[in-house]
Amino acid sequence: AVVSTQSTGTYESGTALYWEFATQNYDIGFGASFEWEEEGVGENGAAELKVRREPILPILRRSSHEKVITGSHAFPRGGTYLLMFDNSFSLLRSKTVYYRVFYTR
């Protein structure tokens, strides 16, 4: 796959999401977004849930083969984080990614 998306939800007792990742031999693109459901009104006037997405980090190449890349984000509300690993700039080189995701209270 060119882009691999790992999703993880927020936890009621948590306050922030932290991530760490590294690659073997080559760099990789990385970005993050946050999704949540919001009540809205559809075209027919009926209530419906709409999925909203907010970018946190744009997908940029990271030198994760030289150092561990870390980051965090405070929970804005309940929802789902999308961590995206993008190898589209280097289709002929597969990557091995090591990552860890954790929460704080």
mmCIF file of C-alpha atoms in Angstrom:
data_model
loop_
_atom_site.group_PDB
_atom_site.id
_atom_site.type_symbol
_atom_site.label_atom_id
_atom_site.label_comp_id
_atom_site.label_asym_id
_atom_site.label_seq_id
_atom_site.Cartn_x
_atom_site.Cartn_y
_atom_site.Cartn_z
ATOM 1 C CA ALA A 1 0.000 0.000 0.000
ATOM 2 C CA VAL A 2 1.171 3.506 -0.754
ATOM 3 C CA VAL A 3 -0.541 5.070 2.292
ATOM 4 C CA SER A 4 -1.173 3.041 5.427
ATOM 5 C CA THR A 5 -3.626 4.602 7.887
ATOM 6 C CA GLN A 6 -3.685 3.485 11.497
ATOM 7 C CA SER A 7 -6.737 4.602 13.463
ATOM 8 C CA THR A 8 -7.187 4.827 17.215
ATOM 9 C CA GLY A 9 -10.032 6.264 19.239
ATOM 10 C CA THR A 10 -9.898 8.632 22.179
ATOM 11 C CA TYR A 11 -10.538 7.401 25.719
ATOM 12 C CA GLU A 12 -12.817 9.064 28.226
ATOM 13 C CA SER A 13 -10.140 9.001 30.951
ATOM 14 C CA GLY A 14 -7.388 10.187 28.575
ATOM 15 C CA THR A 15 -6.321 13.759 27.786
ATOM 16 C CA ALA A 16 -3.801 13.417 24.947
ATOM 17 C CA LEU A 17 -2.493 11.032 22.300
ATOM 18 C CA TYR A 18 1.260 10.484 21.879
ATOM 19 C CA TRP A 19 3.023 8.754 18.999
ATOM 20 C CA GLU A 20 6.557 7.590 18.275
ATOM 21 C CA PHE A 21 7.829 5.979 15.099
ATOM 22 C CA ALA A 22 11.008 5.031 13.259
ATOM 23 C CA THR A 23 11.821 3.334 9.976
ATOM 24 C CA GLN A 24 14.576 1.013 8.935
ATOM 25 C CA ASN A 25 16.986 2.431 6.283
ATOM 26 C CA TYR A 26 14.775 5.087 4.597
ATOM 27 C CA ASP A 27 12.523 8.041 5.416
ATOM 28 C CA ILE A 28 8.713 8.025 5.104
ATOM 29 C CA GLY A 29 5.876 10.522 4.870
ATOM 30 C CA PHE A 30 3.788 10.978 8.008
ATOM 31 C CA GLY A 31 0.714 12.994 8.869
ATOM 32 C CA ALA A 32 -2.170 12.941 11.330
ATOM 33 C CA SER A 33 -5.849 13.908 11.327
ATOM 34 C CA PHE A 34 -8.708 13.800 13.818
ATOM 35 C CA GLU A 35 -12.268 12.669 13.011
ATOM 36 C CA TRP A 36 -15.473 13.034 15.007
ATOM 37 C CA GLU A 37 -19.208 12.717 14.480
ATOM 38 C CA GLU A 38 -21.431 15.763 14.713
ATOM 39 C CA GLU A 39 -25.196 15.998 14.594
ATOM 40 C CA GLY A 40 -26.546 17.960 11.695
ATOM 41 C CA VAL A 41 -29.644 18.400 9.594
ATOM 42 C CA GLY A 42 -29.884 16.640 6.257
ATOM 43 C CA GLU A 43 -31.394 17.978 3.036
ATOM 44 C CA ASN A 44 -34.803 16.566 3.977
ATOM 45 C CA GLY A 45 -34.721 18.277 7.395
ATOM 46 C CA ALA A 46 -34.070 15.049 9.301
ATOM 47 C CA ALA A 47 -31.309 14.807 11.895
ATOM 48 C CA GLU A 48 -28.203 12.953 10.737
ATOM 49 C CA LEU A 49 -24.665 12.319 11.907
ATOM 50 C CA LYS A 50 -21.922 13.865 9.824
ATOM 51 C CA VAL A 51 -18.259 12.869 10.027
ATOM 52 C CA ARG A 52 -15.917 15.836 10.352
ATOM 53 C CA ARG A 53 -12.147 15.667 9.805
ATOM 54 C CA GLU A 54 -9.534 18.132 11.032
ATOM 55 C CA PRO A 55 -5.904 17.886 9.889
ATOM 56 C CA ILE A 56 -3.391 17.938 12.742
ATOM 57 C CA LEU A 57 -0.159 17.449 10.783
ATOM 58 C CA PRO A 58 0.207 17.559 6.992
ATOM 59 C CA ILE A 59 1.823 14.523 5.395
ATOM 60 C CA LEU A 60 5.510 15.421 5.052
ATOM 61 C CA ARG A 61 8.625 13.320 4.630
ATOM 62 C CA ARG A 62 10.212 12.604 8.014
ATOM 63 C CA SER A 63 13.817 11.471 8.578
ATOM 64 C CA SER A 64 12.603 8.579 10.700
ATOM 65 C CA HIS A 65 15.529 6.400 9.632
ATOM 66 C CA GLU A 66 17.909 8.811 11.420
ATOM 67 C CA LYS A 67 15.943 9.425 14.648
ATOM 68 C CA VAL A 68 12.707 8.498 16.388
ATOM 69 C CA ILE A 69 9.932 10.913 15.428
ATOM 70 C CA THR A 70 7.613 11.851 18.303
ATOM 71 C CA GLY A 71 4.519 13.969 18.670
ATOM 72 C CA SER A 72 1.359 14.518 20.672
ATOM 73 C CA HIS A 73 -2.063 16.117 20.486
ATOM 74 C CA ALA A 74 -4.535 17.049 23.242
ATOM 75 C CA PHE A 75 -7.985 15.510 22.777
ATOM 76 C CA PRO A 76 -10.320 18.235 21.481
ATOM 77 C CA ARG A 77 -13.359 15.929 21.994
ATOM 78 C CA GLY A 78 -14.245 12.268 21.612
ATOM 79 C CA GLY A 79 -13.299 10.891 18.208
ATOM 80 C CA THR A 80 -10.718 8.971 16.199
ATOM 81 C CA TYR A 81 -7.125 9.792 15.333
ATOM 82 C CA LEU A 82 -5.822 8.798 11.894
ATOM 83 C CA LEU A 83 -2.043 8.332 11.681
ATOM 84 C CA MET A 84 -0.968 8.119 8.038
ATOM 85 C CA PHE A 85 2.310 6.649 6.796
ATOM 86 C CA ASP A 86 2.876 7.617 3.147
ATOM 87 C CA ASN A 87 5.375 5.882 0.873
ATOM 88 C CA SER A 88 4.079 7.352 -2.419
ATOM 89 C CA PHE A 89 7.327 9.255 -3.112
ATOM 90 C CA SER A 90 9.345 6.031 -3.006
ATOM 91 C CA LEU A 91 7.288 3.287 -4.641
ATOM 92 C CA LEU A 92 10.273 1.066 -5.419
ATOM 93 C CA ARG A 93 11.509 0.953 -1.816
ATOM 94 C CA SER A 94 9.381 -0.814 0.745
ATOM 95 C CA LYS A 95 9.659 0.399 4.326
ATOM 96 C CA THR A 96 9.610 -1.228 7.720
ATOM 97 C CA VAL A 97 7.888 1.055 10.245
ATOM 98 C CA TYR A 98 8.080 0.638 14.009
ATOM 99 C CA TYR A 99 5.513 2.705 15.894
ATOM 100 C CA ARG A 100 3.909 3.111 19.299
ATOM 101 C CA VAL A 101 0.787 5.022 20.284
ATOM 102 C CA PHE A 102 -0.218 5.790 23.880
ATOM 103 C CA TYR A 103 -2.428 8.075 25.973
ATOM 104 C CA THR A 104 -2.034 10.219 29.081
ATOM 105 C CA ARG A 105 -4.592 10.869 31.780
#
